[in-house]
Short mmCIF file of C-alpha atoms and ligand atoms in Angstrom, two decimals:
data_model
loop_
_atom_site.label_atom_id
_atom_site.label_comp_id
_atom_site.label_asym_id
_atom_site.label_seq_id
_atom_site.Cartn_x
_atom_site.Cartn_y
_atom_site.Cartn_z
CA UNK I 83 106.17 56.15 1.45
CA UNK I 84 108.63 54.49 3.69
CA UNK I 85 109.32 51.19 5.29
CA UNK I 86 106.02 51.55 7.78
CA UNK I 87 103.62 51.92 4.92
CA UNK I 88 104.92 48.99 2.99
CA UNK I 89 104.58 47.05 6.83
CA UNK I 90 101.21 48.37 7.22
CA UNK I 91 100.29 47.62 3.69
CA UNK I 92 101.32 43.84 3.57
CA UNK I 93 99.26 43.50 6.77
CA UNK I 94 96.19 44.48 5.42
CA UNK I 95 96.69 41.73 2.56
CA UNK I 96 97.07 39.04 4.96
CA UNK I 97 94.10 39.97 6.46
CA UNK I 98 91.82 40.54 3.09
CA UNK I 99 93.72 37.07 1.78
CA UNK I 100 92.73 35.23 5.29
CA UNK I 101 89.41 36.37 5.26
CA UNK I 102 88.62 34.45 2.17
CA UNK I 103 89.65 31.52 2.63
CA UNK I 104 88.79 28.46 4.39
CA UNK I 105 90.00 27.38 7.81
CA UNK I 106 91.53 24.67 6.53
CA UNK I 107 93.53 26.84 3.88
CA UNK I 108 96.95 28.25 5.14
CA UNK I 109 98.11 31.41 4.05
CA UNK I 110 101.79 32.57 4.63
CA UNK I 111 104.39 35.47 3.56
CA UNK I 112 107.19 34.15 1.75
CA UNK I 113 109.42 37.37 2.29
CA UNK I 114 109.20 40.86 0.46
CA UNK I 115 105.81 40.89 -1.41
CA UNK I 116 105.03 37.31 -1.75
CA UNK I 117 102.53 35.24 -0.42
CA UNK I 118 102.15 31.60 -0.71
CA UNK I 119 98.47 29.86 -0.33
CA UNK I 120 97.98 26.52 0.37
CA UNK I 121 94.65 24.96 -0.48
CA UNK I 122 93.68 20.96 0.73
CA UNK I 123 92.14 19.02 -1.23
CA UNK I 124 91.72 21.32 -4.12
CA UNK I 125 92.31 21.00 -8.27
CA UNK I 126 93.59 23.56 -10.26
CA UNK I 127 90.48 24.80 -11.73
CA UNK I 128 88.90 25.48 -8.01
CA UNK I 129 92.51 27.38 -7.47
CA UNK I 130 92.02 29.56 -10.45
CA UNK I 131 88.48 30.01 -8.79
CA UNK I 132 90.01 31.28 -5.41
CA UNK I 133 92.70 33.65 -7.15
CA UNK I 134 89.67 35.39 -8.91
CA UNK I 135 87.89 35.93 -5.70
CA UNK I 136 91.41 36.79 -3.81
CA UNK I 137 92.46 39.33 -6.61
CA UNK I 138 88.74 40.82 -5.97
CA UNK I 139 89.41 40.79 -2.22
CA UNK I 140 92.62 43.46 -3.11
CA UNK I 141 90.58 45.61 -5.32
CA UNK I 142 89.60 48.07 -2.74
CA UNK I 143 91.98 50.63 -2.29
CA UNK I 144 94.01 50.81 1.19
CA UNK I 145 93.76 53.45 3.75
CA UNK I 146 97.59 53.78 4.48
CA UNK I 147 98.67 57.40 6.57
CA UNK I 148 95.89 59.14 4.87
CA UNK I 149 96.88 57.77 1.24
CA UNK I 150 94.61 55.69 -0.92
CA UNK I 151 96.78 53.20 -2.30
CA UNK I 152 95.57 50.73 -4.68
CA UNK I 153 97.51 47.53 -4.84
CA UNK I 154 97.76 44.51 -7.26
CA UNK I 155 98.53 41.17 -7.40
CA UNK I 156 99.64 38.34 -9.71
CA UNK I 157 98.91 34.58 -8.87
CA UNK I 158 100.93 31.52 -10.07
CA UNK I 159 99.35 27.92 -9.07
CA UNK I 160 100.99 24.42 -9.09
CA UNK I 161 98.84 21.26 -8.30
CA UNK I 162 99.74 18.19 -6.25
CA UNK I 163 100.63 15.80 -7.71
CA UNK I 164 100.52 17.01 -11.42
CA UNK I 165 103.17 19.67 -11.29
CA UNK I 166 105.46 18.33 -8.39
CA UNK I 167 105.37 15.80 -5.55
CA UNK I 168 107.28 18.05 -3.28
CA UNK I 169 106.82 21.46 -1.72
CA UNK I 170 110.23 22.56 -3.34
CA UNK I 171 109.29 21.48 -6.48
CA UNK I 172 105.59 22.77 -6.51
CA UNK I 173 107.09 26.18 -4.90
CA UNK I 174 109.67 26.36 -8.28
CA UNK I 175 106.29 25.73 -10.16
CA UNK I 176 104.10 28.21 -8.91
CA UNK I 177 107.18 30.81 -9.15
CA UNK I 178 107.21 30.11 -12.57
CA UNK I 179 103.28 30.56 -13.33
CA UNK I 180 103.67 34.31 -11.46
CA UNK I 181 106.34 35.29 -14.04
CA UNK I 182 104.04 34.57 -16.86
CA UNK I 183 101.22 36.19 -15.28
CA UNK I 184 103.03 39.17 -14.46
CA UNK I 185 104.30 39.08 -17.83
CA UNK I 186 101.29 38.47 -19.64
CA UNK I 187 99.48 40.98 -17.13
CA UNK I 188 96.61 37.84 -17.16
CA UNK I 189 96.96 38.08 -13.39
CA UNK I 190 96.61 34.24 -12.59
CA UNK I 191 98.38 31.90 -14.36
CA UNK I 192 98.56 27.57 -13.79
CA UNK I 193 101.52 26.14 -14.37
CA UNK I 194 102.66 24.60 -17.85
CA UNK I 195 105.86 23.03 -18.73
CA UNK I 196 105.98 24.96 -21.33
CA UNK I 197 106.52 28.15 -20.28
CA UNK I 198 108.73 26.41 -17.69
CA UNK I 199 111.40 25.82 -20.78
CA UNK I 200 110.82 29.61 -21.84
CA UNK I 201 111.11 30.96 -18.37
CA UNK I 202 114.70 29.12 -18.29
CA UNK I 203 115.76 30.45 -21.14
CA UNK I 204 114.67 33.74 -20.38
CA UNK I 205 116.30 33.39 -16.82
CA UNK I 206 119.49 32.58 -18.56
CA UNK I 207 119.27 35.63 -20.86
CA UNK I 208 118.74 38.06 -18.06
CA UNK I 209 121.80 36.73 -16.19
CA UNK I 210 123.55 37.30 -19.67
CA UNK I 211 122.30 40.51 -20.13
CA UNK I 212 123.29 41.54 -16.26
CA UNK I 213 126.73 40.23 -17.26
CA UNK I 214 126.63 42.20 -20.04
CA UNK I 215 125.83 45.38 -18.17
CA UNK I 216 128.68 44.58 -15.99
CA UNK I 217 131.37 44.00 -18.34
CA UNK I 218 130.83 46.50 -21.27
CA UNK I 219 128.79 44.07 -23.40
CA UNK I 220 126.34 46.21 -24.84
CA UNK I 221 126.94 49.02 -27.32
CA UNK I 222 125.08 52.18 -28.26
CA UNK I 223 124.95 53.24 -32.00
CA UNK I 224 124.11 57.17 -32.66
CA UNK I 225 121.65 57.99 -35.30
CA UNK I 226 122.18 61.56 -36.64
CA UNK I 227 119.15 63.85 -36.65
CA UNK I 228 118.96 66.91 -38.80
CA UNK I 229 117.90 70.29 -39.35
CA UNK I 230 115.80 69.85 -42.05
CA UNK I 231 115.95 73.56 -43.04
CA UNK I 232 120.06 73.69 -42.86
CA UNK I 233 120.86 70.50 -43.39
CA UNK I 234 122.83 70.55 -41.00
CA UNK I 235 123.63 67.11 -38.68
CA UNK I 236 122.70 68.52 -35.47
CA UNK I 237 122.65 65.95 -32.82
CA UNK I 238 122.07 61.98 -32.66
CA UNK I 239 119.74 59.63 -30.73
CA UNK I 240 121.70 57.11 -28.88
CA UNK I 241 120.39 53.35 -29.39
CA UNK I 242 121.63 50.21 -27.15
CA UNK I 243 122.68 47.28 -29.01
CA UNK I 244 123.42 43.77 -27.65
CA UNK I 245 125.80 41.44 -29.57
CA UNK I 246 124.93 38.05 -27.66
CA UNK I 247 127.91 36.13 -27.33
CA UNK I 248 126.12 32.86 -28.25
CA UNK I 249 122.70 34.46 -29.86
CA UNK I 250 124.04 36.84 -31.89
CA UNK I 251 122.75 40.03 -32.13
CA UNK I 252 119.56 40.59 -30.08
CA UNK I 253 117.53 43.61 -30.86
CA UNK I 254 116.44 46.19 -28.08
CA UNK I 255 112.79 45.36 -28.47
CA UNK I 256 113.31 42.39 -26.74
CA UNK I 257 115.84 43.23 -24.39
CA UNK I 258 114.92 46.47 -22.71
CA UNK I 259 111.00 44.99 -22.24
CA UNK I 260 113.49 42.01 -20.37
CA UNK I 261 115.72 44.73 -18.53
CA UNK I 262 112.31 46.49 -17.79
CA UNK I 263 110.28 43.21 -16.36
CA UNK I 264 113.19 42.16 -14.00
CA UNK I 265 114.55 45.91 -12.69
CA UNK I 266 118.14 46.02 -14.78
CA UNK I 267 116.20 48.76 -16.90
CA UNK I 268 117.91 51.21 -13.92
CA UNK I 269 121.82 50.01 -14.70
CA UNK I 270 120.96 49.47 -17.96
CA UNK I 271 119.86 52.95 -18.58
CA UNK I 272 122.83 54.34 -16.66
CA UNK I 273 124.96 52.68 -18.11
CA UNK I 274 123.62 54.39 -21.71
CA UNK I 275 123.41 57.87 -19.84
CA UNK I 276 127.29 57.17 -18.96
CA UNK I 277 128.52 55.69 -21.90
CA UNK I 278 126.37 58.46 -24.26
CA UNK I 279 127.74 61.18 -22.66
CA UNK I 280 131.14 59.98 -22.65
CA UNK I 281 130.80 60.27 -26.31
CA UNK I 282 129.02 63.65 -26.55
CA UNK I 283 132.12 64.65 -24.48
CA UNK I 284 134.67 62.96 -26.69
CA UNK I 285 132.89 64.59 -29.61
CA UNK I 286 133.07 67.47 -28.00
CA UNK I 287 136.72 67.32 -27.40
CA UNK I 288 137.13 67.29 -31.47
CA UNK I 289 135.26 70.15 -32.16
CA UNK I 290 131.98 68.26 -32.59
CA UNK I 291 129.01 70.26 -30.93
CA UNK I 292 125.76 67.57 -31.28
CA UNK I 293 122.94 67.03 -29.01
CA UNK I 294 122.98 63.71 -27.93
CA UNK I 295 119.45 61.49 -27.20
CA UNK I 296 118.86 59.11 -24.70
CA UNK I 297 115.48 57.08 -24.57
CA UNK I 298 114.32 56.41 -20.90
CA UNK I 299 112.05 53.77 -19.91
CA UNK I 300 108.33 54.38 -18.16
CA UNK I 301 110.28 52.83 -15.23
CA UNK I 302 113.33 55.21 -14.69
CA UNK I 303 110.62 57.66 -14.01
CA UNK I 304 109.55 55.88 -10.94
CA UNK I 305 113.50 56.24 -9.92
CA UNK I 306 113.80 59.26 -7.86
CA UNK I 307 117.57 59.06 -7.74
CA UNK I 308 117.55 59.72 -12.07
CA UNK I 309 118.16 63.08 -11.48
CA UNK I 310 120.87 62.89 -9.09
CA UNK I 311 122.48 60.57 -11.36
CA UNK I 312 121.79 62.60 -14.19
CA UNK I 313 123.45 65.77 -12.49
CA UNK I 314 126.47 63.68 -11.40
CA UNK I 315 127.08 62.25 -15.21
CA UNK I 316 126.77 66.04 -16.68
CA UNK I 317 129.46 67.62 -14.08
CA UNK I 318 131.77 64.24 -14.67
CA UNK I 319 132.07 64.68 -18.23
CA UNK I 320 131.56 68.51 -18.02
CA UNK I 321 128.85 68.02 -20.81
CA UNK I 322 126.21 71.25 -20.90
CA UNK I 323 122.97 69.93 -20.12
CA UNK I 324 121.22 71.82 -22.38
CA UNK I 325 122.03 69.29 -25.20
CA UNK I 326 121.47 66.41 -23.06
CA UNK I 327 117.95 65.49 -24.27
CA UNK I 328 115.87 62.78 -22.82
CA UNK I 329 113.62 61.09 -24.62
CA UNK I 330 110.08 59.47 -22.94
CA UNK I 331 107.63 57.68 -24.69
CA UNK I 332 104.32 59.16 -24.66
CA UNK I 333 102.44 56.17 -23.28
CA UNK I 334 104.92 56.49 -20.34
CA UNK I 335 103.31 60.40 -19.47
CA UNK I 336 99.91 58.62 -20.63
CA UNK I 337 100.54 56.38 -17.25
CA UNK I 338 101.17 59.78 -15.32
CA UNK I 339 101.87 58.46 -11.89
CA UNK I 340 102.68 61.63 -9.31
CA UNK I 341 106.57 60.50 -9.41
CA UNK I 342 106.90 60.47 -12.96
CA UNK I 343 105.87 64.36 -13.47
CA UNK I 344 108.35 64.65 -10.46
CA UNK I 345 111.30 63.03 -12.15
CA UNK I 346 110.46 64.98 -15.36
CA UNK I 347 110.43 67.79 -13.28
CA UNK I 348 113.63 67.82 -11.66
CA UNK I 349 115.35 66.39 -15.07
CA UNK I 350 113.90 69.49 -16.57
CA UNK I 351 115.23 71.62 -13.54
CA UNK I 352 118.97 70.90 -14.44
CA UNK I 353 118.40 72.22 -17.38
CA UNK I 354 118.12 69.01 -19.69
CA UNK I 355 115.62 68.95 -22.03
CA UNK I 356 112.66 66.93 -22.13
CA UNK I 357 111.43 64.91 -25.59
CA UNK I 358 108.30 62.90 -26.24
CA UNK I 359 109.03 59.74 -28.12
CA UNK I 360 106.48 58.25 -30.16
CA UNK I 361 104.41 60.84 -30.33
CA UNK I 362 101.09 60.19 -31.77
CA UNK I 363 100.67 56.19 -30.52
CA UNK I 364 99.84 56.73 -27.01
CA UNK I 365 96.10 58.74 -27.71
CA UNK I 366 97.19 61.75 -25.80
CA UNK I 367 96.28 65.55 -26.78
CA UNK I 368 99.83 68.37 -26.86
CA UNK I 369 96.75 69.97 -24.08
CA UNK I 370 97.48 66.99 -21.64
CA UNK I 371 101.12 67.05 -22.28
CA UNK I 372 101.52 70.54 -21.07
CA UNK I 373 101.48 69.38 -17.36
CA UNK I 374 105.09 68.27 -18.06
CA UNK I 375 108.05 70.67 -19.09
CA UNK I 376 108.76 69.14 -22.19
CA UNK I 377 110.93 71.02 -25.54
CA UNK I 378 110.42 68.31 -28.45
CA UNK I 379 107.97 65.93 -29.33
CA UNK I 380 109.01 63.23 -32.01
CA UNK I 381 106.00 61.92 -34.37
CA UNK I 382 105.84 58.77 -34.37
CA UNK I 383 107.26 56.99 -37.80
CA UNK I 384 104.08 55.18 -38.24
CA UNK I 385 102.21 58.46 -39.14
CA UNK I 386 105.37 60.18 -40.87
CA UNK I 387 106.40 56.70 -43.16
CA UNK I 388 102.46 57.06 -43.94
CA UNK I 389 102.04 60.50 -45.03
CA UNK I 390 102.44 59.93 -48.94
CA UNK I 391 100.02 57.18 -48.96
CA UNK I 392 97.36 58.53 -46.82
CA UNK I 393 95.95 61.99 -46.88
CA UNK I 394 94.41 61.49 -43.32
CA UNK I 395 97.96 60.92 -41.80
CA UNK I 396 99.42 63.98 -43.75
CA UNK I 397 96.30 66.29 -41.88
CA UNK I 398 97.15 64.81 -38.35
CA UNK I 399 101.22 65.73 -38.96
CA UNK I 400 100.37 69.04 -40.35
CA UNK I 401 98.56 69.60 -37.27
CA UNK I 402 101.08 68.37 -34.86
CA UNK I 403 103.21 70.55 -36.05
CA UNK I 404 101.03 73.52 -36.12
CA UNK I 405 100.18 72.90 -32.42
CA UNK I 406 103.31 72.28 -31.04
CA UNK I 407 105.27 75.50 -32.53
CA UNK I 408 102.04 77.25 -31.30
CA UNK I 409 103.12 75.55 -27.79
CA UNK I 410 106.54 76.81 -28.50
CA UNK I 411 108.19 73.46 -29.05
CA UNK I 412 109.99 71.55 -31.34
CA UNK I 413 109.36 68.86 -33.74
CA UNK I 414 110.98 66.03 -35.03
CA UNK I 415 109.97 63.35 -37.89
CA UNK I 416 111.19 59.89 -37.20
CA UNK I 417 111.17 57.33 -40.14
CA UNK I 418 112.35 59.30 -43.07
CA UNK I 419 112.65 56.57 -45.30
CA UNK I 420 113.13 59.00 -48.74
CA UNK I 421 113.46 61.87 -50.35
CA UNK I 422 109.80 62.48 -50.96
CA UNK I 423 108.72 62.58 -47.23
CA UNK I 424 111.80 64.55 -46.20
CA UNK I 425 110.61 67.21 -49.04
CA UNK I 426 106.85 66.83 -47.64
CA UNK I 427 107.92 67.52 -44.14
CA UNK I 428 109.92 70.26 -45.17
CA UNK I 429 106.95 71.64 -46.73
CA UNK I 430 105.20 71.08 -43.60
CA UNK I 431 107.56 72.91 -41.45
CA UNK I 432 109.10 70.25 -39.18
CA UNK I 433 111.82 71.23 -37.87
CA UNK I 434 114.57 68.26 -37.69
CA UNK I 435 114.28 64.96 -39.01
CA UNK I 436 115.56 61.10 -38.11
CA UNK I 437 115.55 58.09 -40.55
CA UNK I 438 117.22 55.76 -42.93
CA UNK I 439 117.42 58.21 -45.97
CA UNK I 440 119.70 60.01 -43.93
CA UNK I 441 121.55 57.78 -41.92
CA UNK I 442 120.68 54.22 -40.24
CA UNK I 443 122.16 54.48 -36.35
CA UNK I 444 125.81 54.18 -36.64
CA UNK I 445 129.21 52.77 -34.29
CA UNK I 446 130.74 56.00 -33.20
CA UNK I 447 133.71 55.70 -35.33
CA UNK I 448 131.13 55.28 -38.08
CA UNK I 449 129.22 58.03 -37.13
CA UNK I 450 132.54 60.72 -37.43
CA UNK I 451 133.36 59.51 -40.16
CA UNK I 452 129.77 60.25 -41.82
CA UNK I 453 129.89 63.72 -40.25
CA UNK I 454 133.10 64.50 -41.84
CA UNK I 455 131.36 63.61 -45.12
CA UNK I 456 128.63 65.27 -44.43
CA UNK I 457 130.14 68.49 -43.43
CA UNK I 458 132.30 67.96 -46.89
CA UNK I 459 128.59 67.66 -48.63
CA UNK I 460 126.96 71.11 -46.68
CA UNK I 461 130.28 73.26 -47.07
CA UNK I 462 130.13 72.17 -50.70
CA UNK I 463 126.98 73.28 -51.10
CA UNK I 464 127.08 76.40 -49.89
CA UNK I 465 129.76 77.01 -52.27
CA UNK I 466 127.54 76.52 -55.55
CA UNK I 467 124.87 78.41 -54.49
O1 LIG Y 706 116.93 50.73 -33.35
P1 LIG Y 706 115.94 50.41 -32.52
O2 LIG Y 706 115.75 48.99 -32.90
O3 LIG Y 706 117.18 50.70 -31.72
O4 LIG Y 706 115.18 50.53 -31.13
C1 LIG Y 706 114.03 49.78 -30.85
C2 LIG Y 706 113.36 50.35 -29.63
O5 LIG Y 706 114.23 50.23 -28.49
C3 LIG Y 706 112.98 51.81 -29.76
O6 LIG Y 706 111.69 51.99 -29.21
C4 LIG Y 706 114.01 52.52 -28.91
O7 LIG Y 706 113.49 53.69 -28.35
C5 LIG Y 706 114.30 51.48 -27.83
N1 LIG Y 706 115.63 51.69 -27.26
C6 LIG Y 706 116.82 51.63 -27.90
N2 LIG Y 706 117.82 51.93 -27.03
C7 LIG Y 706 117.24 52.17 -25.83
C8 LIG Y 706 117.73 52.54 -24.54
O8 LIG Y 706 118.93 52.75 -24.31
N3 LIG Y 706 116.81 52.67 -23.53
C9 LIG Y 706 115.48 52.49 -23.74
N4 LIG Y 706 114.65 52.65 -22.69
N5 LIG Y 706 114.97 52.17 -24.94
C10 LIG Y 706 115.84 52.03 -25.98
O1 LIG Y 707 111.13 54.45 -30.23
P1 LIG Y 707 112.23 55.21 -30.86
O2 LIG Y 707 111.75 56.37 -31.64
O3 LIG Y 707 113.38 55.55 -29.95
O4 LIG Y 707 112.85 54.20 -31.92
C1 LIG Y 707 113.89 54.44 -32.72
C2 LIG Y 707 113.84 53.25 -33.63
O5 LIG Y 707 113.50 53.64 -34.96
C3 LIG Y 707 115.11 52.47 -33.71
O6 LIG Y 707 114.74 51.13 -33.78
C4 LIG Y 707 115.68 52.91 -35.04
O7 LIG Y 707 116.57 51.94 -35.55
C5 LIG Y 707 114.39 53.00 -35.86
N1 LIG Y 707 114.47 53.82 -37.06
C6 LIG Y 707 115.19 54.94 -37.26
N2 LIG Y 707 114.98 55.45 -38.51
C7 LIG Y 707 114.09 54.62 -39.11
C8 LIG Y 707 113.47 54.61 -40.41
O8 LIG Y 707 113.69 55.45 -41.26
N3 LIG Y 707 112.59 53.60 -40.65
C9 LIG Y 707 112.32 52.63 -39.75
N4 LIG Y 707 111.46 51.67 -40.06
N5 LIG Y 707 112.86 52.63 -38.52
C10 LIG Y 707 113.75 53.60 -38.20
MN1 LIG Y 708 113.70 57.46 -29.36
#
């Protein structure tokens, strides 16, 4: 909305904050979007009593150039003299007790030296993991997905992986909630988009024709420049959109801001196609999903790894299916663990499939060399029959 609206919008939180405090309470803006509070002659427990009426105080939404913006906060508080003896020191405190609200989403937090010890170690590891991004330390391994009714490999899901220098290997369900909490989800996920396509290219190059997968986070779709980017990587490695797929967790369209159906929009547009991840977790219908362009939806492993032990879960994937082909789109199973619930899905007319029975996510050289063999395997097979 522009530099003017953020101006106008900090003002009115100085002026809901003021107004509920005492006269002898100072309020002042730190810079950007923080505030700092200073309250006399007051404990920690009457400070988690003043957030609670301050975080009421921003509840209301804000009349900003004829929007209705709703704001929120998160509070970190530091006592004198348990937590510091000096403004620097309490400042450093209170810092600290906002990351673990914000993190926690508990929207107040007092400060423990606890969580001081974690938040250094998880300040160190996002300064490793921005080094990382910015000298080729991460890696992306390619899982092969498959046409269950060919058998044919026909594209692979890129996955980041982060060998740690010091920690070893850290898995990405810890780092990309990290990259997503401190903004390096945006070079992070370029740097995939890059480095994937690069591949797809390369592959390409050898004769290799694959879609290739990339998993965005719910906060690359508040990123209007995505789609620029996305344009720019396509034309630079000359890659045909059309088997660029992007993947976005349903929970992310669940949180359906007016910018993220905008992104999806103009991803669609250039003609890459859209893929909902997880599908099945986030409590959505395929009715509310229609708002968006999207080709594929991937069922969540937790109802396909399911489906042999529980009728109920075999119903809902049957259904899934039925709906979306009705809808005109794709489906994928994730979690194929064996034989049985490849054979089920096949039964139940999925359409490609993703899991360990076939292939665990693989290094790229891995990952030609188990396409060569599985070529070898489908040309063979076609031959006996
Ligand atoms: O193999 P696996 O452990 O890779 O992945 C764990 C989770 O991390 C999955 O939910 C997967 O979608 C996510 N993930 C893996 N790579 C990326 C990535 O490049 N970007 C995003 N946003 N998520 C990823
Ligand atoms: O959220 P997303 O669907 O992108 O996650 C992909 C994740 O699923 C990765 O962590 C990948 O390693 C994992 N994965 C892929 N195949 C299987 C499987 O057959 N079983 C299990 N448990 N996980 C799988
Ligand atoms: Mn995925």
């Amino acid at each position: 909305l522009g530099h003017p609206a953020g101006d106008a919008v900090l003002q009115e939180v100085a002026l809901r904050l003021r107004n509920d405090l005492r006269g002898v309470d100072t309020v002042a803006r730190l810079g950007g979007d923080e505030f700092a509070i200073v309250l006399p002659n007051t404990d920690a427990t009457g400070a988690v009593r003043v957030s609670g009426k301050l975080l009421v105080a921003l509840e209301p939404g804000m009349q900003v150039d004829g929007n209705n913006l709703s704001i929120d906060a998160s509070i970190g508080i530091a006592a004198f003299p348990e937590h510091g003896d000096s403004s620097d020191l309490l400042l450093r405190c209170a810092d600290i007790a906002m990351y673990v609200a914000k993190r926690t989403r508990s929207r107040y937090a007092a400060y423990s030296s606890t969580e001081d010890r974690h938040t250094a170690s998880r300040l160190t590891l996002v300064s490793d993991l921005r080094h990382a991004l910015d000298n080729d330390g991460l890696e992306l391994h390619y899982q092969p997905k498959i046409d269950i009714h060919s058998d044919r490999i026909v594209g692979v899901e890129a996955l980041a992986r982060w060998r740690h220098p010091v920690h070893g290997f850290i898995p990405p369900d810890q780092f990309i909630p990290l990259a997503e909490q401190t903004g390096l989800i945006r070079p992070l996920t370029h740097w995939v988009l890059a480095r994937a396509l690069a591949q797809a290219a390369e592959l390409e190059r050898q004769g290799i024709i694959l879609t290739m997968a990339v998993n965005l986070s719910v906060r690359n779709l508040q990123d209007p420049d995505l789609p620029g980017f996305v344009q720019a990587q396509l034309l630079k490695w000359q890659y045909p959109p059309a088997r660029l797929i992007l993947e976005i967790t349903e929970s992310a369209v669940m949180a359906d801001s007016p910018n993220a159906t905008a992104v999806v929009t103009a991803l669609h547009d250039l003609g890459v196609a859209i893929s909902i991840d997880d599908f099945g977790t986030g409590y959505s219908s395929l009715g509310h999903l229609r708002k968006f362009p999207i080709d594929e939806i991937k069922i969540d492993r937790s109802f396909v790894m399911d489906i042999l032990a529980h009728a109920e879960s075999g119903i809902i994937v049957n259904a899934v299916i039925g709906l979306a082909h009705n809808l005109g789109l794709t489906v994928t199973g994730e979690g194929v663990e064996n034989q049985e619930i490849l054979d089920l899905l096949a039964k139940l007319d999925c359409d490609t499939v993703q899991g360990y029975h076939l292939s665990r996510p693989l290094p790229a050289e891995a990952l030609v060399e188990h396409l060569r063999r599985h070529a070898k395997q489908v040309a063979h097979a076609s031959v006996t029959r």
